[in-house]
Tab-separated table of C-alpha atoms in Angstrom:
chain	number	residue	atom	x	y	z
A	1	UNK	CA	128.545	133.677	84.138
A	2	UNK	CA	129.724	130.219	85.184
A	3	UNK	CA	127.536	127.785	87.090
A	4	UNK	CA	128.686	124.936	89.297
A	5	UNK	CA	126.160	122.609	87.683
A	6	UNK	CA	123.711	122.790	84.781
A	7	UNK	CA	120.950	120.209	84.404
A	8	UNK	CA	118.755	119.979	81.318
A	9	UNK	CA	115.526	118.022	80.992
A	10	UNK	CA	112.704	117.888	78.471
A	11	UNK	CA	110.378	117.173	81.416
A	12	UNK	CA	111.277	119.662	84.120
A	13	UNK	CA	108.497	120.212	86.658
A	14	UNK	CA	108.375	123.918	87.457
A	15	UNK	CA	105.868	125.887	89.546
A	16	UNK	CA	103.972	126.862	86.387
A	17	UNK	CA	103.960	123.367	84.903
A	18	UNK	CA	106.109	120.855	83.075
A	19	UNK	CA	108.293	121.870	80.149
A	20	UNK	CA	111.730	121.480	78.585
A	21	UNK	CA	114.196	123.682	80.475
A	22	UNK	CA	117.662	124.048	81.929
A	23	UNK	CA	118.574	124.929	85.499
A	24	UNK	CA	121.856	126.513	86.559
A	25	UNK	CA	123.155	125.971	90.101
A	26	UNK	CA	125.645	128.131	91.966
A	27	UNK	CA	126.658	127.852	95.639
A	28	UNK	CA	123.953	125.303	96.338
A	29	UNK	CA	121.075	127.414	95.019
A	30	UNK	CA	119.192	127.693	91.767
A	31	UNK	CA	120.760	130.692	90.057
A	32	UNK	CA	118.949	130.616	86.722
A	33	UNK	CA	116.233	128.901	84.717
A	34	UNK	CA	116.721	128.887	80.962
A	35	UNK	CA	115.508	127.226	77.803
A	36	UNK	CA	116.429	123.619	77.279
A	37	UNK	CA	118.948	124.403	74.528
A	38	UNK	CA	120.212	127.759	75.838
A	39	UNK	CA	124.003	127.910	76.202
A	40	UNK	CA	125.121	128.051	79.833
A	41	UNK	CA	128.721	127.963	81.000
A	42	UNK	CA	129.125	125.323	83.708
A	43	UNK	CA	131.783	123.416	85.577
A	44	UNK	CA	129.607	120.313	85.204
A	45	UNK	CA	126.597	119.635	83.007
A	46	UNK	CA	124.176	116.790	82.479
A	47	UNK	CA	121.434	116.425	79.891
A	48	UNK	CA	118.723	114.160	81.304
A	49	UNK	CA	116.794	114.055	78.044
A	50	UNK	CA	113.339	112.625	78.715
A	51	UNK	CA	114.119	111.783	82.350
A	52	UNK	CA	112.093	114.234	84.437
A	53	UNK	CA	113.699	116.734	86.795
A	54	UNK	CA	111.684	117.300	89.958
A	55	UNK	CA	112.308	119.325	93.097
A	56	UNK	CA	113.488	117.189	95.996
A	57	UNK	CA	110.592	115.787	97.976
A	58	UNK	CA	109.893	117.017	101.505
A	59	UNK	CA	108.703	114.308	103.897
A	60	UNK	CA	107.333	115.865	107.066
A	61	UNK	CA	106.374	112.562	108.712
A	62	UNK	CA	109.348	110.276	109.373
A	63	UNK	CA	110.109	108.231	112.498
A	64	UNK	CA	113.905	107.947	112.670
A	65	UNK	CA	113.842	106.434	116.193
A	66	UNK	CA	117.354	107.553	117.128
A	67	UNK	CA	118.575	107.780	119.875
A	68	UNK	CA	117.261	105.054	122.126
A	69	UNK	CA	115.776	102.791	119.476
A	70	UNK	CA	118.501	103.052	116.850
A	71	UNK	CA	118.172	99.304	116.307
A	72	UNK	CA	114.806	100.179	114.757
A	73	UNK	CA	116.222	102.724	112.292
A	74	UNK	CA	118.701	105.628	112.698
A	75	UNK	CA	119.633	108.885	110.990
A	76	UNK	CA	122.246	107.357	108.666
A	77	UNK	CA	120.003	104.596	107.333
A	78	UNK	CA	116.771	106.606	107.216
A	79	UNK	CA	118.302	109.534	105.345
A	80	UNK	CA	120.169	107.256	102.951
A	81	UNK	CA	116.830	105.603	102.140
A	82	UNK	CA	115.181	109.007	101.798
A	83	UNK	CA	117.754	110.191	99.259
A	84	UNK	CA	117.388	106.958	97.277
A	85	UNK	CA	113.670	107.762	97.062
A	86	UNK	CA	114.096	111.370	95.931
A	87	UNK	CA	113.456	112.866	99.378
A	88	UNK	CA	115.869	115.687	100.239
A	89	UNK	CA	114.273	116.930	103.467
A	90	UNK	CA	112.704	115.011	106.341
A	91	UNK	CA	111.121	116.248	109.548
A	92	UNK	CA	111.651	113.716	112.309
A	93	UNK	CA	108.828	112.767	114.643
A	94	UNK	CA	109.339	113.212	118.432
A	95	UNK	CA	108.767	109.495	119.125
A	96	UNK	CA	109.860	106.587	119.078
A	97	UNK	CA	113.244	107.808	120.194
A	98	UNK	CA	114.309	107.630	123.823
A	99	UNK	CA	114.121	110.244	125.167
A	100	UNK	CA	111.167	111.542	123.164
A	101	UNK	CA	111.514	115.132	121.978
A	102	UNK	CA	109.337	116.708	124.655
A	103	UNK	CA	111.905	118.972	126.346
A	104	UNK	CA	114.685	121.240	125.141
A	105	UNK	CA	117.193	118.862	126.700
A	106	UNK	CA	115.797	115.930	124.738
A	107	UNK	CA	115.921	117.993	121.537
A	108	UNK	CA	119.607	118.651	122.168
A	109	UNK	CA	120.205	114.909	122.594
A	110	UNK	CA	118.363	114.255	119.328
A	111	UNK	CA	120.396	116.852	117.440
A	112	UNK	CA	123.634	115.431	118.822
A	113	UNK	CA	122.636	111.965	117.592
A	114	UNK	CA	121.861	113.322	114.114
A	115	UNK	CA	124.906	115.574	113.696
A	116	UNK	CA	127.201	114.433	110.912
A	117	UNK	CA	125.076	111.384	110.062
A	118	UNK	CA	122.408	112.747	107.723
A	119	UNK	CA	122.453	112.350	103.935
A	120	UNK	CA	119.548	114.792	103.506
A	121	UNK	CA	118.403	117.815	105.495
A	122	UNK	CA	116.605	117.016	108.746
A	123	UNK	CA	114.339	119.066	110.986
A	124	UNK	CA	112.523	118.062	114.154
A	125	UNK	CA	109.026	118.055	115.582
A	126	UNK	CA	108.490	118.555	119.290
A	127	UNK	CA	105.907	116.563	121.186
A	128	UNK	CA	102.907	117.306	123.401
A	129	UNK	CA	102.318	114.956	126.339
A	130	UNK	CA	100.311	115.527	129.531
A	131	UNK	CA	103.367	116.590	131.550
A	132	UNK	CA	105.221	119.020	129.250
A	133	UNK	CA	103.011	122.039	128.588
A	134	UNK	CA	105.528	124.216	130.423
A	135	UNK	CA	108.241	123.060	127.991
A	136	UNK	CA	106.472	124.017	124.761
A	137	UNK	CA	107.622	127.622	124.595
A	138	UNK	CA	111.288	126.699	125.043
A	139	UNK	CA	111.063	123.954	122.438
A	140	UNK	CA	109.472	126.434	120.061
A	141	UNK	CA	112.304	128.927	120.665
A	142	UNK	CA	114.789	126.129	120.033
A	143	UNK	CA	113.529	125.673	116.482
A	144	UNK	CA	111.160	122.699	116.362
A	145	UNK	CA	108.762	122.847	113.418
A	146	UNK	CA	105.726	122.337	115.610
A	147	UNK	CA	104.292	119.837	118.046
A	148	UNK	CA	102.863	116.356	117.651
A	149	UNK	CA	100.077	115.026	119.842
A	150	UNK	CA	98.287	111.694	120.044
A	151	UNK	CA	94.643	111.482	121.041
A	152	UNK	CA	95.001	107.691	121.341
A	153	UNK	CA	97.684	105.395	122.752
A	154	UNK	CA	100.905	105.995	120.793
A	155	UNK	CA	102.220	102.466	121.244
A	156	UNK	CA	105.158	103.533	123.430
A	157	UNK	CA	104.765	104.352	127.138
A	158	UNK	CA	107.111	107.347	127.164
A	159	UNK	CA	104.818	109.288	124.792
A	160	UNK	CA	101.328	109.176	126.355
A	161	UNK	CA	98.273	110.668	124.662
A	162	UNK	CA	96.490	113.910	125.474
A	163	UNK	CA	92.775	114.525	125.559
A	164	UNK	CA	91.050	117.249	123.507
A	165	UNK	CA	90.885	119.605	126.498
A	166	UNK	CA	94.644	119.441	127.054
A	167	UNK	CA	95.258	119.800	123.299
A	168	UNK	CA	93.222	122.989	123.397
A	169	UNK	CA	95.298	124.298	126.288
A	170	UNK	CA	98.484	123.592	124.331
A	171	UNK	CA	97.110	125.361	121.267
A	172	UNK	CA	96.543	128.443	123.394
A	173	UNK	CA	100.059	128.476	124.837
A	174	UNK	CA	102.249	128.855	121.731
A	175	UNK	CA	101.566	130.025	118.185
A	176	UNK	CA	102.886	126.981	116.382
A	177	UNK	CA	101.690	124.186	114.128
A	178	UNK	CA	100.188	121.249	116.032
A	179	UNK	CA	100.068	117.943	114.161
A	180	UNK	CA	97.669	115.377	115.554
A	181	UNK	CA	97.211	111.639	115.376
A	182	UNK	CA	93.429	111.769	115.310
A	183	UNK	CA	91.772	108.568	116.494
A	184	UNK	CA	89.228	108.598	119.319
A	185	UNK	CA	90.139	106.092	122.042
A	186	UNK	CA	86.453	105.693	122.889
A	187	UNK	CA	85.859	104.241	119.418
A	188	UNK	CA	89.006	102.121	119.244
A	189	UNK	CA	88.690	98.703	120.832
A	190	UNK	CA	91.432	96.271	121.673
A	191	UNK	CA	92.080	94.016	118.715
A	192	UNK	CA	91.767	90.337	119.624
A	193	UNK	CA	94.730	88.038	118.914
A	194	UNK	CA	94.064	87.215	115.289
A	195	UNK	CA	95.749	86.726	111.956
A	196	UNK	CA	92.613	88.003	110.198
A	197	UNK	CA	93.153	91.482	108.803
A	198	UNK	CA	89.402	92.101	108.974
A	199	UNK	CA	89.513	91.752	112.757
A	200	UNK	CA	92.229	94.390	113.050
A	201	UNK	CA	90.433	96.855	110.748
A	202	UNK	CA	87.216	96.400	112.707
A	203	UNK	CA	89.033	97.401	115.887
A	204	UNK	CA	89.851	100.853	114.456
A	205	UNK	CA	86.667	101.879	112.599
A	206	UNK	CA	86.214	105.004	110.482
A	207	UNK	CA	84.130	106.484	113.296
A	208	UNK	CA	87.281	106.688	115.426
A	209	UNK	CA	88.878	109.059	112.936
A	210	UNK	CA	85.777	111.115	112.313
A	211	UNK	CA	85.124	111.625	116.024
A	212	UNK	CA	88.732	112.582	116.734
A	213	UNK	CA	88.865	114.955	113.773
A	214	UNK	CA	85.739	116.656	115.110
A	215	UNK	CA	87.484	117.122	118.468
A	216	UNK	CA	90.591	118.561	116.775
A	217	UNK	CA	88.464	120.940	114.716
A	218	UNK	CA	86.616	122.078	117.834
A	219	UNK	CA	89.890	122.793	119.655
A	220	UNK	CA	91.265	124.772	116.712
A	221	UNK	CA	88.007	126.687	116.304
A	222	UNK	CA	87.895	127.548	120.002
A	223	UNK	CA	91.523	128.704	120.295
A	224	UNK	CA	92.326	129.985	116.816
A	225	UNK	CA	95.282	127.585	116.800
A	226	UNK	CA	96.768	125.984	113.712
A	227	UNK	CA	96.304	122.216	113.439
A	228	UNK	CA	97.223	119.532	110.936
A	229	UNK	CA	95.572	116.112	110.814
A	230	UNK	CA	98.149	113.380	110.311
A	231	UNK	CA	97.860	110.304	108.062
A	232	UNK	CA	94.161	110.547	107.223
A	233	UNK	CA	92.929	107.058	106.432
A	234	UNK	CA	89.161	107.379	106.524
A	235	UNK	CA	87.362	109.451	103.911
A	236	UNK	CA	84.416	109.726	106.301
A	237	UNK	CA	86.240	112.528	108.130
A	238	UNK	CA	86.614	114.661	105.011
A	239	UNK	CA	83.270	116.520	105.124
A	240	UNK	CA	84.035	117.881	108.595
A	241	UNK	CA	87.512	118.963	107.487
A	242	UNK	CA	86.236	120.697	104.374
A	243	UNK	CA	83.459	122.486	106.276
A	244	UNK	CA	85.837	123.660	108.993
A	245	UNK	CA	88.258	125.152	106.499
A	246	UNK	CA	85.426	126.905	104.734
A	247	UNK	CA	84.628	128.491	108.116
A	248	UNK	CA	88.190	129.793	108.425
A	249	UNK	CA	89.558	127.221	110.858
A	250	UNK	CA	93.361	126.997	110.483
A	251	UNK	CA	93.442	123.401	109.404
A	252	UNK	CA	95.346	121.148	107.007
A	253	UNK	CA	95.477	117.401	106.394
A	254	UNK	CA	97.776	114.771	104.954
A	255	UNK	CA	97.468	111.212	103.759
A	256	UNK	CA	100.085	108.563	102.993
A	257	UNK	CA	101.179	106.413	100.048
A	258	UNK	CA	99.906	103.207	101.619
A	259	UNK	CA	96.372	104.570	101.883
A	260	UNK	CA	96.470	105.637	98.232
A	261	UNK	CA	97.992	102.461	96.804
A	262	UNK	CA	96.949	99.560	99.035
A	263	UNK	CA	93.468	98.341	99.942
A	264	UNK	CA	92.067	96.110	102.651
A	265	UNK	CA	90.868	93.681	99.994
A	266	UNK	CA	94.445	92.887	98.977
A	267	UNK	CA	95.916	92.425	102.475
A	268	UNK	CA	96.443	88.696	103.096
A	269	UNK	CA	95.579	87.350	106.503
A	270	UNK	CA	98.732	87.173	108.605
A	271	UNK	CA	100.586	89.739	106.471
A	272	UNK	CA	101.507	92.021	109.360
A	273	UNK	CA	103.840	94.124	107.187
A	274	UNK	CA	100.613	95.879	106.119
A	275	UNK	CA	99.657	96.873	109.675
A	276	UNK	CA	99.537	100.600	110.399
A	277	UNK	CA	97.361	102.876	112.525
A	278	UNK	CA	94.926	104.050	111.352
A	279	UNK	CA	94.545	101.040	109.071
A	280	UNK	CA	94.511	100.593	105.313
A	281	UNK	CA	90.830	100.573	104.380
A	282	UNK	CA	88.724	99.371	101.447
A	283	UNK	CA	88.849	100.302	97.771
A	284	UNK	CA	85.841	102.622	97.868
A	285	UNK	CA	87.430	104.594	100.690
A	286	UNK	CA	90.645	104.830	98.678
A	287	UNK	CA	88.794	106.233	95.669
A	288	UNK	CA	87.310	108.920	97.910
A	289	UNK	CA	90.758	109.835	99.251
A	290	UNK	CA	92.030	110.255	95.695
A	291	UNK	CA	89.051	112.454	94.828
A	292	UNK	CA	89.769	114.629	97.876
A	293	UNK	CA	93.425	114.882	96.933
A	294	UNK	CA	92.542	115.940	93.396
A	295	UNK	CA	90.082	118.519	94.736
A	296	UNK	CA	92.607	120.047	97.136
A	297	UNK	CA	90.800	118.863	100.262
A	298	UNK	CA	93.944	116.911	101.230
A	299	UNK	CA	97.061	119.064	101.289
A	300	UNK	CA	99.970	116.671	101.028
A	301	UNK	CA	101.192	113.083	100.863
A	302	UNK	CA	103.977	111.987	103.239
A	303	UNK	CA	105.337	108.595	104.187
A	304	UNK	CA	104.717	108.100	107.918
A	305	UNK	CA	107.869	105.974	107.689
A	306	UNK	CA	107.615	103.909	110.887
A	307	UNK	CA	109.988	100.939	110.862
A	308	UNK	CA	110.753	98.392	113.542
A	309	UNK	CA	112.866	95.249	113.913
A	310	UNK	CA	111.328	92.310	112.008
A	311	UNK	CA	110.621	90.434	115.234
A	312	UNK	CA	108.128	93.124	116.268
A	313	UNK	CA	106.031	92.388	113.184
A	314	UNK	CA	105.407	88.830	114.478
A	315	UNK	CA	105.469	87.348	111.002
A	316	UNK	CA	105.776	83.856	112.483
A	317	UNK	CA	102.280	84.074	113.964
A	318	UNK	CA	100.753	86.730	111.720
A	319	UNK	CA	99.027	88.183	114.777
A	320	UNK	CA	97.874	91.684	113.880
A	321	UNK	CA	97.087	92.482	117.517
A	322	UNK	CA	100.668	91.815	118.619
A	323	UNK	CA	102.466	93.326	115.613
A	324	UNK	CA	103.971	96.807	115.623
A	325	UNK	CA	101.903	99.176	113.496
A	326	UNK	CA	103.903	101.026	110.905
A	327	UNK	CA	104.895	100.963	107.237
A	328	UNK	CA	108.515	101.632	106.275
A	329	UNK	CA	108.307	103.435	102.937
A	330	UNK	CA	110.414	106.598	102.797
A	331	UNK	CA	112.402	105.147	99.876
A	332	UNK	CA	109.347	103.987	97.923
A	333	UNK	CA	106.792	106.762	98.403
A	334	UNK	CA	107.458	108.542	95.112
A	335	UNK	CA	107.103	105.519	92.782
A	336	UNK	CA	104.207	104.149	94.852
A	337	UNK	CA	102.232	107.377	94.500
A	338	UNK	CA	103.283	107.988	90.890
A	339	UNK	CA	102.255	104.465	89.835
A	340	UNK	CA	98.733	104.972	91.105
A	341	UNK	CA	98.510	108.674	90.198
A	342	UNK	CA	99.396	108.010	86.561
A	343	UNK	CA	96.864	105.219	86.382
A	344	UNK	CA	94.225	107.672	87.582
A	345	UNK	CA	95.157	110.375	85.060
A	346	UNK	CA	97.324	112.657	87.204
A	347	UNK	CA	100.622	114.159	86.070
A	348	UNK	CA	104.023	114.684	87.613
A	349	UNK	CA	103.123	118.257	88.514
A	350	UNK	CA	100.319	116.917	90.713
A	351	UNK	CA	102.678	114.549	92.505
A	352	UNK	CA	105.213	117.347	93.028
A	353	UNK	CA	102.491	119.491	94.560
A	354	UNK	CA	101.454	116.747	96.955
A	355	UNK	CA	104.906	115.447	97.927
A	356	UNK	CA	107.278	118.422	97.579
A	357	UNK	CA	105.599	121.838	97.476
A	358	UNK	CA	102.724	121.005	99.821
A	359	UNK	CA	104.819	119.568	102.656
A	360	UNK	CA	107.433	122.338	102.278
A	361	UNK	CA	104.724	124.966	102.605
A	362	UNK	CA	103.199	123.151	105.575
A	363	UNK	CA	106.357	123.654	107.654
A	364	UNK	CA	107.441	127.003	106.186
A	365	UNK	CA	110.383	125.816	104.070
A	366	UNK	CA	109.867	128.332	101.268
A	367	UNK	CA	113.252	127.598	99.686
A	368	UNK	CA	112.414	123.921	99.190
A	369	UNK	CA	109.835	121.876	97.335
A	370	UNK	CA	109.957	123.802	94.059
A	371	UNK	CA	112.400	124.523	91.235
A	372	UNK	CA	112.641	128.315	91.404
A	373	UNK	CA	115.410	130.884	91.181
A	374	UNK	CA	116.801	131.546	94.644
A	375	UNK	CA	115.629	128.231	96.051
A	376	UNK	CA	117.884	125.469	97.241
A	377	UNK	CA	119.116	123.181	94.460
A	378	UNK	CA	117.501	120.047	95.889
A	379	UNK	CA	116.662	118.116	92.733
A	380	UNK	CA	115.675	114.645	91.559
A	381	UNK	CA	116.198	112.929	88.210
A	382	UNK	CA	113.097	110.724	87.968
A	383	UNK	CA	112.639	108.263	85.128
A	384	UNK	CA	108.865	108.370	85.137
A	385	UNK	CA	108.420	105.680	82.474
A	386	UNK	CA	110.770	103.020	83.857
A	387	UNK	CA	109.395	100.048	85.800
A	388	UNK	CA	110.959	97.973	88.548
A	389	UNK	CA	110.084	95.198	90.947
A	390	UNK	CA	110.470	96.031	94.629
A	391	UNK	CA	113.352	93.971	95.969
A	392	UNK	CA	113.554	94.359	99.770
A	393	UNK	CA	117.272	93.647	99.571
A	394	UNK	CA	117.780	96.916	97.679
A	395	UNK	CA	116.105	99.079	100.311
A	396	UNK	CA	118.339	101.270	102.449
A	397	UNK	CA	116.335	101.564	105.647
A	398	UNK	CA	117.672	99.395	108.444
A	399	UNK	CA	115.132	96.572	108.221
A	400	UNK	CA	113.855	95.793	104.691
A	401	UNK	CA	110.321	94.824	105.721
A	402	UNK	CA	107.774	96.240	103.280
A	403	UNK	CA	104.220	95.536	102.098
A	404	UNK	CA	105.404	96.434	98.585
A	405	UNK	CA	107.813	93.474	98.281
A	406	UNK	CA	107.582	91.998	94.787
A	407	UNK	CA	105.261	94.687	93.463
A	408	UNK	CA	105.922	96.226	90.074
A	409	UNK	CA	106.106	100.014	90.350
A	410	UNK	CA	106.605	102.751	87.789
A	411	UNK	CA	109.183	105.496	88.245
A	412	UNK	CA	112.860	105.160	89.092
A	413	UNK	CA	114.952	107.737	90.943
A	414	UNK	CA	118.181	108.034	88.937
A	415	UNK	CA	119.981	110.766	90.917
A	416	UNK	CA	119.182	112.966	93.910
A	417	UNK	CA	121.035	116.275	94.386
A	418	UNK	CA	121.184	118.097	97.714
A	419	UNK	CA	122.109	121.748	97.162
A	420	UNK	CA	123.548	120.825	93.774
A	421	UNK	CA	125.667	117.880	94.944
A	422	UNK	CA	124.717	114.310	94.075
A	423	UNK	CA	123.851	112.225	97.123
A	424	UNK	CA	125.875	109.027	96.971
A	425	UNK	CA	125.030	107.564	100.362
A	426	UNK	CA	128.697	107.612	101.316
A	427	UNK	CA	129.379	111.136	102.594
A	428	UNK	CA	126.663	112.712	104.781
A	429	UNK	CA	126.071	116.339	103.739
A	430	UNK	CA	122.658	116.955	105.237
A	431	UNK	CA	122.033	119.937	107.474
A	432	UNK	CA	120.035	120.072	110.674
A	433	UNK	CA	117.203	122.551	110.156
A	434	UNK	CA	115.524	124.940	112.553
A	435	UNK	CA	112.088	126.373	112.000
A	436	UNK	CA	113.168	129.798	113.203
A	437	UNK	CA	115.741	130.080	110.401
A	438	UNK	CA	113.773	128.365	107.632
């Protein structure tokens, strides 16, 4: 039996753990798993030696911003950056594109903008805003992976927030996954013009997350709907999340690399590249997030890649109140998380669970996020022992603004394969995904 591609690694991360193995690929899928030294007939073969082979990461929280704000990012640049970071599937958020993905017509515009431009596979979230409840069923039929809602101002006027009562109504209208930016506007105060990071953090206190999470839990408990808490920053909300799940509430939660690797103590005043909402908090909070991740209380780690033109970061004034809130990190998430995970005693299998298998399972992509026979041959050669300094000039997203500039990280992506073909960044081969055919 001849395979299109055979890859061998002494550090292959499989669903049952890490071991030396070989994988045979045919027609874009994993056709066999064999021993590291087993003979396999192949048209092409590569022995990675001690370079690890991981499943392609699945990033379910990416703001591509095209169409309408393509000067902020775009499908070509975002997916090229994703592939360079070992990400083979992204699910695009319904904002900050114009139009936002809140109607079937807007979804069609989004798909047209993405067609033929993606270097990895791309799916789409729909959105929930106060005026589109009647559109949710059609969006669901058209294959969105679920619906995003904000409980607080989103930062763009065309995607207004909903209140908990309206979120509950939406949950009762369609049996889909609802992903929620959970900050309570009653607890968030307007940040004063200031270059002091402490002033910005104080404007979005942990209580804002805990209160909003409680409202999300109550809506899910009341309706039986399925909800997912986005980009958890504050560990204070974890007890409510854990208790709700123990009661059978259909609930999951994610966090992001920047919350796991950066702390408020290390953010210089005026360094607006660190601004995101909710904010990066203190070291003790970070330790509690890691403990929750290790215990399974947090389900996955995704980037919340949210870039903007450099001018919107207001680096010249360092004013956190005026700066756009978002960290662009889809290319760096894997080494950022691995650097800190290894320091804390975690292995590659843990990282794969958080960044590949967990997100794939969240959105029902059973053929992704794991190296298993029958699954798609989305694979990553990851040199887990190599170090590098983050050079913004080597980043592929449109604007190389990053809080990680100059940092030394561990773990280098050597090659990313999408359905058994190496992603070069030259020829887009990504597919547009639908939830109803996942």
